[in-house]
Amino acid sequence: MLDVRRLYLLRELDRRGTIAAVAEALTFTASAVSQQLSVLEREAGVALLERSGRRVILTPAGRSLVAHADAVLERLELAVAELASAREGIGGSLRIGTFPSGGHTIVPAALAELAQRHPALEPMVQEIDSARVSDGLRAGELDVALVHDYDFVPASPDTTVDEVPLLEEPMYLATNTATKTTSRGNTLAELLGPYAEAPWITAREGTTGHAMAVRACQAAGFQPRIHHQVNDFRTALGLAAIGQGAGFVPEMATAHPPAGVVLTKLPLFRRSRVAFRAGGGTHPAIAAFVAAARAAVG
Amino acid sequence: MLDVRRLYLLRELDRRGTIAAVAEALTFTASAVSQQLSVLEREAGVALLERSGRRVILTPAGRSLVAHADAVLERLELAVAELASAREGIGGSLRIGTFPSGGHTIVPAALAELAQRHPALEPMVQEIDSARVSDGLRAGELDVALVHDYDFVPASPDTTVDEVPLLEEPMYLATNTATKTTSRGNTLAELLGPYAEAPWITAREGTTGHAMAVRACQAAGFQPRIHHQVNDFRTALGLAAIGQGAGFVPEMATAHPPAGVVLTKLPLFRRSRVAFRAGGGTHPAIAAFVAAARAAVG
DNA sequence: ATCGAGCATAAGTTCAGCTTAGGTATCTCG
DNA sequence: CGAGATACCTAAGCTGAACTTATGCTCGAT
C-alpha cells in the first residue's frame, strides 16, 4: 500500500517547487524529505522526479500520482470533518487567515457572531497574503481563510482548496474635488480615461490589488503612472483626498471617506470568498465560520 | 492527518468481525491491532468501537469512517494500477484465485494465453472458496480471482471488490438412462419434478453450489433428499451415471460425460466473473488476465 | 464450575524515519 | 572566472512509534 504521508510530500513538492521549501514548510530537514521521496519512488517503480539544474521536477508519472494524492487527501479531509461533526459541540481552535481589509470589517463581525453561538471555539486570526493562503491551508497552518480576487486578475484554480462565495462588491474610483472631471459615460474606459495622465495610488507591487489596478488602466487604454503603493485603503483614500492621485477602493472601504474625496462607482468588481481545504466544508467549525461570515456581510 | 494504515485496520475489523481475525489475516498479534485501533479512536475523538460481549462492534461513527476508508483505499489502488501501467512491460507475480471447476477449464487456457503474451508475468494460482475471495483480495493474498454465483444464490454486493462478467452458462440436470423420465415441459418445476423422490448429488454443505441445489429443488416444490456431497463435477457425473441420483452440473463440465449419463439443459444459470480489488481494474497485469480469461471462454 | 475465546494493558524490543554531517552539482555575482 | 550560495543526495547515528511477549480480565459455552 502506498504511504499517504509520502504522497503528501510529493504533492507539496509539486506545489512548492523545491524539496527545501517542502522541508521548511513542514519543519523537517531537506534530507528527511529527500529520503522519503526516494522511498516513494522506489516503491512506485517509476521515476517520479528528475533533476533539473539544482532542483528537481516531477515527471508525468509523478504529476499523475499527485492527482491521486489530491483525491486521497480530500477524502481524508472529509473523514476528519465528519468525525468533528460527530463530536458533540463545536470547540477547539480555528485558525483563520484573512486579507487586511477583510480583517477590518468582515472578521470582527463574524467573530462576534461566532463567539456568541459557539463559546468553546477559539478563533485565531492571522493576516496573510492571498497568494500564500493555499499553502497555509494545505500545511495546516490555517483552517479557513478570507480571500478575494478582482476582475482582470482571476484566481488560479486550485483543486486542493474549496471556496464559497461571500460578497461581490463594486470598486470605486477615488479622486478629489479638485481633480474631478465630469465623465461622459459609464464604461470603464470613459470613467478612467480622464485620469490617464494623473498620478495613481495602487496596492503594493506583487499583490493582486496592484495587478488589478494596472490591468484595469490598460484596459482603459493607458499605462498608469504609479506614484504611491499602499495596501491600506484608508491611507489610499487619504492620499486621494489631498490630491495625490487617483486610486481604486472596494465599496467596503467607502463607508466614512475623508473630506474632499470623490468616489465614482466603477463597472469593476471584487469578489470575496471563504476558502478551506478541499473536503473540509462539512467540518462544523468551518461551516460555522462560513455561516458567520455570510451573516456578517449581510 | 488520519493514518490510512489504521483506517485499513478499522475496515478489516468491520469486515472480519473480531480483532483477533484481523490480526490473524494480516499476520499481526491481536495486541498490535488493538493498540492501533485505540490510537485511531483517540485521534478521532469519537468512540469508534464498543464492546459487545467478548467482541467489539463498530459504532455508527466507526462505520461511516469505514466508508471513507473504502474510498481512500480504492483511490490508492487506482494510483498503484496507474504506476504499474507506467512501468514499461507487464511482469512480476500475479496471484490468481479460482473456484475448482474454474481451475480445470478457464484457468489453464487463460494462463497459456497470458504466458504467450506476457512471458515476464509469473502467475500463481490458488484454489479458494468463493466466500473467502473478498477477504483474500483485500488482504493482498490475491490480486485477481475467478468467482461465480448461481440463480437463487445472489452474491452479496461488496464495494471493496470490482468484478467483470466472464460467462453465463446454463446448468444441466445429470441423471442416467435408467432413471430418466420423459418430461412434460421445460419449466424448472416440470423438469425437476420427476426427481422429487430421487436421491440427490450436490456440492458440499456451506458452498453456494449446495445452496443453489437446495433452493432450486425448493422452487420446484420439493425438499431434495441429499445422498452425496461432492464438489467435483466429474465425480458427480460419475455418480449420476451409475444411477446414484440426480445432480446439477454447469455446461462447462458436460464436454465428455461418462457413458450412461443423461443431461437435460435447465432454465437455471451460473455466472462466472473475474474479481479484483476496487480500483485495480486498470492495473495492466489484471487487465491482461481479464482479457485472457475472456478469450479463454470464447 | 471450568475452560477457551476475545480484548486490553504493561513492559520490553526492534526498525522506520528523523537529524547531523559531509559531499557534489549548479547557479549567481563581483 | 573563481567564490559563495543554493539545492540535493548519501552515510551514519539516534530516537520514538509500533510491534511482540506476557499477563489479566470478562464473557460465553460446556
XYZ file of N, CA, C and O in Angstrom, chain B residues 105-280:
704
model
N -10.738 -25.531 -16.233
C -11.065 -25.164 -17.601
C -10.558 -23.781 -18.000
O -9.671 -23.656 -18.836
N -11.108 -22.756 -17.353
C -10.752 -21.400 -17.775
C -9.291 -21.104 -17.494
O -8.574 -20.587 -18.339
N -8.849 -21.450 -16.272
C -7.519 -21.024 -15.853
C -6.404 -21.532 -16.769
O -5.565 -20.746 -17.210
N -6.367 -22.837 -17.096
C -5.260 -23.274 -17.962
C -5.252 -22.546 -19.301
O -4.198 -22.102 -19.762
N -6.444 -22.389 -19.898
C -6.496 -21.703 -21.192
C -6.050 -20.256 -21.060
O -5.286 -19.730 -21.873
N -6.518 -19.607 -19.993
C -6.157 -18.198 -19.812
C -4.666 -18.057 -19.556
O -4.015 -17.143 -20.067
N -4.110 -18.971 -18.776
C -2.693 -18.867 -18.451
C -1.809 -19.134 -19.664
O -0.730 -18.524 -19.789
N -2.245 -20.023 -20.535
C -1.467 -20.282 -21.750
C -1.397 -19.009 -22.589
O -0.327 -18.578 -23.027
N -2.562 -18.410 -22.757
C -2.645 -17.141 -23.476
C -1.758 -16.075 -22.832
O -0.998 -15.365 -23.487
N -1.848 -16.010 -21.508
C -1.134 -14.985 -20.755
C 0.377 -15.183 -20.879
O 1.145 -14.225 -21.061
N 0.813 -16.433 -20.770
C 2.239 -16.726 -20.811
C 2.817 -16.357 -22.172
O 3.958 -15.900 -22.274
N 1.990 -16.559 -23.210
C 2.464 -16.256 -24.554
C 2.623 -14.741 -24.745
O 3.630 -14.270 -25.254
N 1.624 -14.011 -24.287
C 1.662 -12.561 -24.483
C 2.618 -11.864 -23.530
O 3.239 -10.874 -23.873
N 2.684 -12.332 -22.294
C 3.466 -11.630 -21.281
C 4.367 -12.612 -20.549
O 4.086 -13.000 -19.419
N 5.454 -12.988 -21.183
C 6.314 -14.023 -20.598
C 6.912 -13.636 -19.245
O 7.288 -14.501 -18.461
N 6.995 -12.328 -18.973
C 7.602 -11.913 -17.703
C 6.642 -12.024 -16.530
O 7.042 -11.861 -15.383
N 5.377 -12.271 -16.828
C 4.382 -12.364 -15.766
C 4.440 -13.749 -15.135
O 4.480 -14.758 -15.826
N 4.460 -13.784 -13.804
C 4.521 -15.067 -13.113
C 3.203 -15.327 -12.404
O 3.002 -14.885 -11.282
N 2.304 -16.068 -13.024
C 1.007 -16.335 -12.399
C 1.155 -17.352 -11.281
O 1.941 -18.293 -11.372
N 0.405 -17.135 -10.196
C 0.426 -18.067 -9.074
C -1.019 -18.400 -8.745
O -1.736 -17.569 -8.194
N -1.427 -19.601 -9.097
C -2.826 -19.984 -8.966
C -3.075 -20.666 -7.625
O -2.216 -21.382 -7.118
N -4.232 -20.439 -7.105
C -4.586 -20.962 -5.791
C -6.087 -21.199 -5.771
O -6.855 -20.270 -6.017
N -6.510 -22.429 -5.487
C -7.940 -22.670 -5.346
C -8.434 -22.000 -4.090
O -7.768 -22.028 -3.061
N -9.586 -21.401 -4.162
C -10.105 -20.716 -2.991
C -11.622 -20.722 -3.041
O -12.220 -20.616 -4.109
N -12.210 -20.868 -1.880
C -13.657 -20.829 -1.771
C -14.161 -19.436 -2.133
O -13.589 -18.438 -1.704
N -15.219 -19.372 -2.933
C -15.704 -18.062 -3.381
C -15.990 -17.118 -2.231
O -15.768 -15.920 -2.315
N -16.463 -17.666 -1.121
C -16.806 -16.814 0.014
C -15.586 -16.126 0.600
O -15.686 -15.086 1.242
N -14.400 -16.689 0.394
C -13.206 -16.113 1.006
C -12.429 -15.212 0.053
O -11.406 -14.656 0.403
N -12.933 -15.118 -1.172
C -12.217 -14.346 -2.187
C -12.074 -12.881 -1.790
O -10.997 -12.295 -1.884
N -13.168 -12.297 -1.316
C -13.138 -10.890 -0.965
C -12.073 -10.597 0.096
O -11.276 -9.670 -0.028
N -12.041 -11.418 1.134
C -11.016 -11.261 2.166
C -9.616 -11.392 1.585
O -8.723 -10.614 1.907
N -9.453 -12.401 0.747
C -8.137 -12.638 0.162
C -7.664 -11.475 -0.685
O -6.490 -11.096 -0.653
N -8.574 -10.897 -1.441
C -8.219 -9.750 -2.272
C -7.826 -8.573 -1.381
O -6.791 -7.942 -1.595
N -8.640 -8.269 -0.397
C -8.363 -7.122 0.468
C -7.048 -7.286 1.208
O -6.299 -6.341 1.384
N -6.779 -8.501 1.642
C -5.551 -8.725 2.409
C -4.321 -8.787 1.513
O -3.208 -8.862 1.995
N -4.526 -8.758 0.189
C -3.387 -8.780 -0.713
C -2.850 -10.178 -0.949
O -1.798 -10.335 -1.556
N -3.575 -11.192 -0.473
C -3.132 -12.567 -0.736
C -3.452 -12.957 -2.174
O -2.847 -13.860 -2.726
N -4.448 -12.280 -2.738
C -4.818 -12.497 -4.130
C -4.824 -11.155 -4.851
O -5.085 -10.110 -4.237
N -4.558 -11.182 -6.151
C -4.689 -9.974 -6.955
C -5.956 -10.018 -7.795
O -6.531 -8.993 -8.129
N -6.343 -11.218 -8.157
C -7.471 -11.385 -9.059
C -8.068 -12.771 -8.791
O -7.357 -13.664 -8.309
N -9.348 -12.933 -9.030
C -9.957 -14.239 -8.732
C -11.133 -14.520 -9.649
O -11.861 -13.614 -10.038
N -11.276 -15.797 -9.980
C -12.472 -16.239 -10.682
C -13.518 -16.588 -9.637
O -13.246 -17.353 -8.702
N -14.692 -16.006 -9.769
C -15.766 -16.304 -8.825
C -17.014 -16.615 -9.635
O -17.083 -16.337 -10.837
N -18.014 -17.176 -8.954
C -19.268 -17.413 -9.656
C -20.420 -17.293 -8.683
O -20.246 -17.344 -7.470
N -21.588 -17.103 -9.227
C -22.779 -17.274 -8.410
C -23.848 -17.936 -9.263
O -23.683 -18.111 -10.466
N -24.897 -18.365 -8.597
C -25.972 -19.083 -9.261
C -27.262 -18.304 -9.117
O -27.420 -17.508 -8.189
N -28.204 -18.599 -9.987
C -29.569 -18.172 -9.726
C -29.958 -18.726 -8.346
O -29.482 -19.779 -7.934
N -30.790 -18.014 -7.651
C -31.261 -18.369 -6.306
C -30.233 -18.057 -5.226
O -30.561 -18.063 -4.043
N -28.951 -17.839 -5.609
C -27.919 -17.538 -4.610
C -27.158 -16.307 -5.059
O -26.024 -16.402 -5.535
N -27.784 -15.129 -4.939
C -27.096 -13.935 -5.417
C -25.874 -13.633 -4.563
O -25.891 -13.857 -3.358
N -24.825 -13.155 -5.212
C -23.629 -12.735 -4.472
C -23.966 -11.458 -3.714
O -24.689 -10.607 -4.209
N -23.483 -11.355 -2.490
C -23.733 -10.125 -1.730
C -22.842 -9.023 -2.297
O -21.669 -9.242 -2.572
N -23.419 -7.849 -2.474
C -22.627 -6.773 -3.066
C -21.486 -6.370 -2.125
O -21.635 -6.394 -0.915
N -20.367 -6.035 -2.685
C -19.172 -5.716 -1.903
C -18.467 -4.549 -2.577
O -17.930 -4.674 -3.672
N -18.461 -3.423 -1.902
C -17.891 -2.216 -2.535
C -16.376 -2.267 -2.637
O -15.781 -1.456 -3.335
N -15.749 -3.199 -1.934
C -14.286 -3.223 -1.979
C -13.774 -4.052 -3.137
O -12.581 -4.147 -3.341
N -14.692 -4.677 -3.866
C -14.296 -5.549 -4.970
C -15.014 -5.115 -6.246
O -16.206 -4.823 -6.225
N -14.257 -5.028 -7.321
C -14.858 -4.796 -8.640
C -14.885 -6.115 -9.388
O -14.007 -6.960 -9.192
N -15.876 -6.278 -10.257
C -15.987 -7.531 -10.996
C -16.315 -7.258 -12.460
O -17.016 -6.300 -12.761
N -15.808 -8.117 -13.350
C -16.255 -8.051 -14.742
C -16.842 -9.411 -15.098
O -16.298 -10.449 -14.730
N -17.982 -9.426 -15.808
C -18.608 -10.702 -16.152
C -17.786 -11.447 -17.189
O -17.106 -10.840 -18.014
N -17.843 -12.759 -17.096
C -16.990 -13.578 -17.947
C -17.851 -14.530 -18.773
O -17.631 -14.707 -19.954
N -18.817 -15.113 -18.132
C -19.514 -16.234 -18.747
C -20.846 -16.438 -18.033
O -20.927 -16.375 -16.819
N -21.888 -16.684 -18.833
C -23.154 -17.120 -18.241
C -23.491 -18.438 -18.896
O -23.645 -18.498 -20.115
N -23.548 -19.492 -18.121
C -23.764 -20.811 -18.705
C -24.966 -21.474 -18.044
O -25.202 -21.292 -16.849
N -25.743 -22.233 -18.819
C -26.870 -22.941 -18.230
C -26.382 -24.105 -17.388
O -25.318 -24.665 -17.638
N -27.162 -24.450 -16.398
C -26.890 -25.656 -15.621
C -27.622 -26.814 -16.298
O -28.641 -26.627 -16.965
N -27.080 -28.024 -16.086
C -27.711 -29.220 -16.639
C -28.101 -30.143 -15.502
O -27.412 -30.187 -14.472
N -29.180 -30.832 -15.720
C -29.565 -31.879 -14.791
C -28.905 -33.170 -15.267
O -29.046 -33.547 -16.429
N -28.149 -33.807 -14.371
C -27.492 -35.073 -14.736
C -28.246 -36.238 -14.092
O -28.397 -36.297 -12.874
N -28.748 -37.137 -14.912
C -29.394 -38.361 -14.423
C -28.811 -39.519 -15.246
O -27.815 -39.323 -15.942
N -29.392 -40.708 -15.171
C -28.898 -41.747 -16.077
C -30.049 -42.355 -16.874
O -31.222 -42.029 -16.658
N -29.680 -43.179 -17.807
C -30.669 -43.710 -18.744
C -31.789 -44.457 -18.047
O -32.939 -44.426 -18.472
N -31.449 -45.152 -16.932
C -32.444 -45.950 -16.208
C -33.486 -45.056 -15.532
O -34.692 -45.322 -15.607
N -33.021 -44.028 -14.867
C -33.944 -43.206 -14.083
C -34.624 -42.129 -14.900
O -35.519 -41.445 -14.426
N -34.162 -41.952 -16.129
C -34.707 -40.852 -16.935
C -36.209 -41.000 -17.138
O -36.718 -42.078 -17.374
N -36.891 -39.884 -17.022
C -38.326 -39.867 -17.303
C -38.558 -38.883 -18.431
O -37.809 -37.935 -18.608
N -39.603 -39.135 -19.177
C -39.918 -38.176 -20.244
C -40.575 -36.969 -19.608
O -41.575 -37.072 -18.897
N -39.996 -35.817 -19.843
C -40.500 -34.603 -19.189
C -41.665 -34.045 -19.982
O -41.743 -34.176 -21.203
N -42.565 -33.433 -19.255
C -43.771 -32.924 -19.903
C -43.685 -31.436 -20.229
O -44.633 -30.851 -20.697
N -42.586 -30.786 -19.943
C -42.473 -29.355 -20.230
C -41.026 -28.925 -20.059
O -40.132 -29.776 -19.970
N -40.802 -27.668 -20.035
C -39.422 -27.234 -19.827
C -39.287 -26.099 -18.810
O -38.341 -25.333 -18.852
N -40.244 -25.997 -17.898
C -40.013 -25.110 -16.763
C -39.185 -25.876 -15.750
O -39.085 -27.111 -15.803
N -38.595 -25.167 -14.830
C -37.761 -25.806 -13.821
C -38.576 -26.839 -13.038
O -38.121 -27.972 -12.807
N -39.803 -26.459 -12.653
C -40.645 -27.367 -11.864
C -40.961 -28.637 -12.643
O -40.903 -29.749 -12.099
N -41.246 -28.473 -13.915
C -41.588 -29.636 -14.744
C -40.377 -30.552 -14.974
O -40.508 -31.773 -15.042
N -39.207 -29.925 -15.102
C -38.006 -30.708 -15.383
C -37.492 -31.419 -14.138
O -36.970 -32.526 -14.206
N -37.592 -30.755 -12.970
C -37.060 -31.352 -11.737
C -38.092 -32.234 -11.042
O -37.729 -33.183 -10.333
N -39.360 -31.903 -11.244
C -40.441 -32.583 -10.530
C -40.327 -34.110 -10.491
O -40.458 -34.717 -9.400
N -40.018 -34.752 -11.628
C -39.952 -36.217 -11.639
C -38.915 -36.781 -10.673
O -38.969 -37.966 -10.351
N -37.992 -35.950 -10.208
C -36.927 -36.455 -9.331
C -37.125 -36.030 -7.877
O -36.183 -36.063 -7.088
N -38.366 -35.630 -7.559
C -38.647 -35.158 -6.199
C -38.303 -36.221 -5.161
O -37.848 -35.907 -4.059
N -38.490 -37.474 -5.502
C -38.237 -38.561 -4.543
C -36.880 -39.225 -4.745
O -36.500 -40.126 -3.991
N -36.176 -38.792 -5.787
C -34.879 -39.411 -6.095
C -33.810 -38.949 -5.109
O -33.955 -37.909 -4.482
N -32.744 -39.742 -4.969
C -31.592 -39.236 -4.208
C -30.899 -38.152 -5.013
O -30.931 -38.155 -6.253
N -30.261 -37.187 -4.298
C -29.585 -36.077 -4.988
C -28.096 -36.033 -4.690
O -27.625 -36.458 -3.637
N -27.396 -35.505 -5.689
C -25.953 -35.301 -5.584
C -25.736 -33.791 -5.651
O -26.089 -33.154 -6.651
N -25.180 -33.208 -4.592
C -24.955 -31.755 -4.611
C -23.513 -31.466 -4.203
O -22.765 -32.372 -3.831
N -23.173 -30.214 -4.271
C -21.870 -29.791 -3.750
C -21.917 -29.846 -2.229
O -22.975 -30.037 -1.630
N -20.772 -29.679 -1.603
C -20.690 -29.840 -0.145
C -21.436 -28.728 0.575
O -21.500 -27.582 0.116
N -21.963 -29.077 1.708
C -22.700 -28.148 2.555
C -21.860 -26.882 2.784
O -20.647 -26.944 2.979
N -22.547 -25.737 2.757
C -21.834 -24.484 3.036
C -21.328 -23.794 1.784
O -20.856 -22.665 1.848
N -21.405 -24.498 0.646
C -20.973 -23.854 -0.590
C -22.186 -23.246 -1.292
O -23.327 -23.597 -1.000
N -21.904 -22.341 -2.217
C -23.004 -21.741 -2.966
C -23.648 -22.779 -3.875
O -24.846 -22.711 -4.128
N -22.852 -23.750 -4.354
C -23.402 -24.794 -5.209
C -24.443 -25.625 -4.466
O -25.496 -25.966 -5.017
N -24.155 -25.926 -3.205
C -25.099 -26.667 -2.372
C -26.380 -25.853 -2.178
O -27.494 -26.362 -2.371
N -26.207 -24.578 -1.837
C -27.366 -23.718 -1.590
C -28.225 -23.615 -2.842
O -29.458 -23.652 -2.783
N -27.562 -23.492 -3.995
C -28.298 -23.409 -5.257
C -29.151 -24.656 -5.469
O -30.334 -24.571 -5.825
N -28.567 -25.822 -5.250
C -29.282 -27.076 -5.490
C -30.526 -27.157 -4.605
O -31.625 -27.467 -5.073
N -30.338 -26.843 -3.326
C -31.459 -26.924 -2.388
C -32.553 -25.952 -2.801
O -33.739 -26.310 -2.865
N -32.159 -24.713 -3.099
C -33.185 -23.716 -3.400
C -33.869 -23.981 -4.738
O -35.064 -23.690 -4.900
N -33.135 -24.543 -5.695
C -33.765 -24.863 -6.979
C -34.824 -25.953 -6.777
O -35.929 -25.872 -7.326
N -34.496 -26.963 -5.979
C -35.466 -28.027 -5.713
C -36.666 -27.483 -4.942
O -37.819 -27.829 -5.226
N -36.368 -26.592 -3.977
C -37.481 -25.988 -3.228
C -38.379 -25.199 -4.166
O -39.602 -25.232 -4.053
N -37.741 -24.484 -5.111
C -38.526 -23.700 -6.065
C -39.390 -24.618 -6.928
O -40.467 -24.239 -7.376
N -38.902 -25.867 -7.151
C -39.662 -26.834 -7.943
C -40.689 -27.556 -7.082
O -41.408 -28.422 -7.570
N -40.732 -27.245 -5.779
C -41.807 -27.744 -4.942
C -41.458 -28.913 -4.052
O -42.342 -29.508 -3.451
N -40.180 -29.260 -3.915
C -39.833 -30.366 -3.015
C -38.504 -30.086 -2.321
O -37.734 -29.221 -2.727
N -38.294 -30.851 -1.267
C -37.056 -30.776 -0.496
C -36.180 -31.937 -0.952
O -36.598 -33.097 -0.836
N -35.017 -31.705 -1.506
C -34.225 -32.827 -2.041
C -33.670 -33.703 -0.927
O -33.278 -33.217 0.125
N -33.686 -34.998 -1.174
C -33.022 -35.938 -0.259
C -31.583 -36.054 -0.743
O -31.312 -36.671 -1.772
N -30.652 -35.442 -0.015
C -29.269 -35.366 -0.485
C -28.485 -36.575 0.019
O -28.304 -36.750 1.226
N -28.045 -37.390 -0.919
C -27.268 -38.569 -0.562
C -25.783 -38.345 -0.677
O -25.014 -38.881 0.101
N -25.370 -37.565 -1.664
C -23.943 -37.408 -1.925
C -23.585 -35.928 -1.943
O -24.326 -35.118 -2.491
N -22.467 -35.604 -1.323
C -21.999 -34.213 -1.350
C -20.575 -34.190 -1.876
O -19.625 -34.491 -1.149
N -20.438 -33.865 -3.134
C -19.101 -33.786 -3.726
C -18.993 -32.485 -4.512
O -19.940 -32.062 -5.176
N -17.834 -31.863 -4.401
C -17.645 -30.602 -5.125
C -17.222 -30.818 -6.566
O -17.456 -29.985 -7.423
N -16.603 -31.955 -6.827
C -16.053 -32.185 -8.157
C -17.162 -32.665 -9.098
O -17.792 -33.708 -8.870
N -17.357 -31.892 -10.178
C -18.458 -32.216 -11.085
C -18.238 -33.528 -11.835
O -19.195 -34.220 -12.169
N -16.970 -33.885 -12.097
C -16.697 -35.161 -12.772
C -17.160 -36.319 -11.885
O -17.753 -37.297 -12.360
N -16.873 -36.165 -10.603
C -17.328 -37.184 -9.654
C -18.849 -37.247 -9.627
O -19.453 -38.339 -9.622
N -19.483 -36.080 -9.614
C -20.949 -36.038 -9.584
C -21.528 -36.724 -10.810
O -22.483 -37.505 -10.712
N -20.908 -36.446 -11.977
C -21.376 -37.077 -13.214
C -21.202 -38.595 -13.141
O -22.081 -39.368 -13.565
N -20.086 -39.020 -12.565
C -19.828 -40.443 -12.423
C -20.888 -41.116 -11.558
O -21.386 -42.205 -11.867
N -21.255 -40.432 -10.469
C -22.280 -40.986 -9.577
C -23.631 -41.048 -10.274
O -24.364 -42.037 -10.156
N -23.941 -39.984 -11.003
C -25.221 -39.963 -11.729
C -25.257 -41.091 -12.758
O -26.292 -41.753 -12.949
N -24.120 -41.308 -13.427
C -24.053 -42.322 -14.495
C -24.403 -43.706 -13.971
O -25.029 -44.507 -14.677
N -24.015 -43.978 -12.740
C -24.271 -45.321 -12.193
C -25.563 -45.360 -11.401
O -25.802 -46.275 -10.606
N -26.414 -44.358 -11.593
C -27.748 -44.396 -11.012
C -27.819 -44.025 -9.540
O -28.773 -44.337 -8.849
N -26.791 -43.288 -9.062
C -26.775 -42.918 -7.648
C -27.608 -41.686 -7.356
O -27.691 -41.264 -6.208
N -28.196 -41.086 -8.371
C -29.048 -39.931 -8.094
C -28.967 -38.902 -9.188
O -28.324 -39.100 -10.220
N -29.642 -37.779 -8.929
C -29.653 -36.655 -9.864
C -28.816 -35.518 -9.302
O -28.739 -35.356 -8.089
N -28.203 -34.766 -10.216
C -27.369 -33.640 -9.745
C -27.337 -32.530 -10.755
O -27.793 -32.690 -11.902
N -26.817 -31.411 -10.303
C -26.670 -30.257 -11.182
C -25.209 -30.112 -11.608
O -24.309 -30.193 -10.763
N -24.985 -29.884 -12.895
C -23.622 -29.570 -13.346
C -23.686 -28.401 -14.326
O -24.666 -28.257 -15.064
N -22.668 -27.569 -14.317
C -22.631 -26.465 -15.277
C -22.240 -26.976 -16.657
O -21.599 -28.024 -16.776
N -22.608 -26.226 -17.664
C -22.334 -26.633 -19.039
C -20.852 -26.956 -19.254
O -20.489 -27.877 -19.981
N -20.029 -26.141 -18.597
C -18.587 -26.303 -18.695
C -18.114 -27.733 -18.404
O -17.112 -28.189 -18.954
N -18.871 -28.460 -17.539
C -18.442 -29.792 -17.111
C -19.057 -30.898 -17.965
O -18.861 -32.079 -17.692
N -19.805 -30.515 -19.023
C -20.565 -31.519 -19.774
C -19.871 -31.976 -21.056
O -20.478 -32.659 -21.875
N -18.599 -31.585 -21.230
C -17.933 -31.856 -22.505
C -17.842 -33.356 -22.827
O -18.263 -33.781 -23.894
N -17.292 -34.140 -21.924
C -17.138 -35.574 -22.206
C -17.777 -36.362 -21.075
O -17.080 -36.909 -20.213
N -19.086 -36.454 -21.074
C -19.760 -37.126 -19.962
C -19.491 -38.624 -19.979
O -19.295 -39.209 -21.042
N -19.478 -39.257 -18.818
C -19.320 -40.712 -18.775
C -20.527 -41.398 -19.417
O -21.616 -40.815 -19.482
N -20.329 -42.616 -19.858
C -21.414 -43.348 -20.514
C -22.583 -43.534 -19.562
O -22.401 -43.753 -18.363
N -23.785 -43.453 -20.081
C -24.963 -43.688 -19.275
C -25.594 -42.446 -18.696
O -26.708 -42.467 -18.212
N -24.840 -41.326 -18.725
C -25.370 -40.077 -18.176
C -26.336 -39.438 -19.160
O -26.100 -39.451 -20.370
N -27.437 -38.931 -18.628
C -28.362 -38.161 -19.454
C -28.347 -36.730 -18.947
O -28.531 -36.485 -17.748
N -28.108 -35.787 -19.841
C -28.009 -34.381 -19.460
C -29.199 -33.616 -20.015
O -29.527 -33.730 -21.191
N -29.852 -32.853 -19.147
C -31.001 -32.052 -19.566
C -30.716 -30.596 -19.230
O -30.457 -30.254 -18.068
N -30.758 -29.738 -20.254
C -30.483 -28.315 -20.017
C -31.607 -27.704 -19.172
O -32.790 -27.971 -19.420
N -31.237 -26.927 -18.187
C -32.214 -26.330 -17.276
C -32.284 -24.809 -17.472
O -31.293 -24.183 -17.858
N -33.433 -24.222 -17.169
C -33.538 -22.756 -17.198
C -32.993 -22.184 -15.883
O -33.723 -21.607 -15.082
N -31.685 -22.361 -15.696
C -31.033 -22.072 -14.417
C -29.592 -21.763 -14.777
O -28.969 -22.554 -15.487
N -29.098 -20.639 -14.318
C -27.806 -20.217 -14.829
C -26.757 -20.002 -13.740
O -27.070 -19.664 -12.597
N -25.536 -20.221 -14.159
C -24.379 -19.900 -13.320
C -23.592 -18.815 -14.031
O -23.317 -18.922 -15.223
N -23.244 -17.794 -13.328
C -22.467 -16.704 -13.907
C -21.065 -16.696 -13.306
O -20.914 -16.685 -12.072
N -20.066 -16.708 -14.156
C -18.678 -16.609 -13.700
C -18.188 -15.197 -13.947
O -18.553 -14.566 -14.934
N -17.352 -14.723 -13.057
C -16.813 -13.369 -13.186
C -15.369 -13.346 -12.733
O -14.908 -14.237 -12.024
N -14.679 -12.292 -13.137
C -13.345 -12.046 -12.607
C -13.459 -10.911 -11.595
O -14.057 -9.886 -11.890
N -12.896 -11.117 -10.418
C -12.968 -10.116 -9.356
C -11.573 -9.610 -9.021
O -10.588 -10.340 -9.143
N -11.499 -8.353 -8.628
C -10.204 -7.773 -8.196
C -10.515 -6.607 -7.269
O -11.665 -6.179 -7.163
N -9.509 -6.127 -6.592
C -9.713 -5.021 -5.651
C -10.301 -3.808 -6.372
O -9.885 -3.475 -7.494
N -11.253 -3.161 -5.722
C -11.856 -1.967 -6.303
C -10.763 -0.976 -6.673
O -9.861 -0.703 -5.883
N -10.840 -0.476 -7.888
C -9.832 0.480 -8.375
C -8.695 -0.194 -9.111
O -7.885 0.465 -9.739
N -8.617 -1.525 -9.022
C -7.483 -2.218 -9.608
C -7.665 -2.607 -11.066
O -6.777 -3.202 -11.669
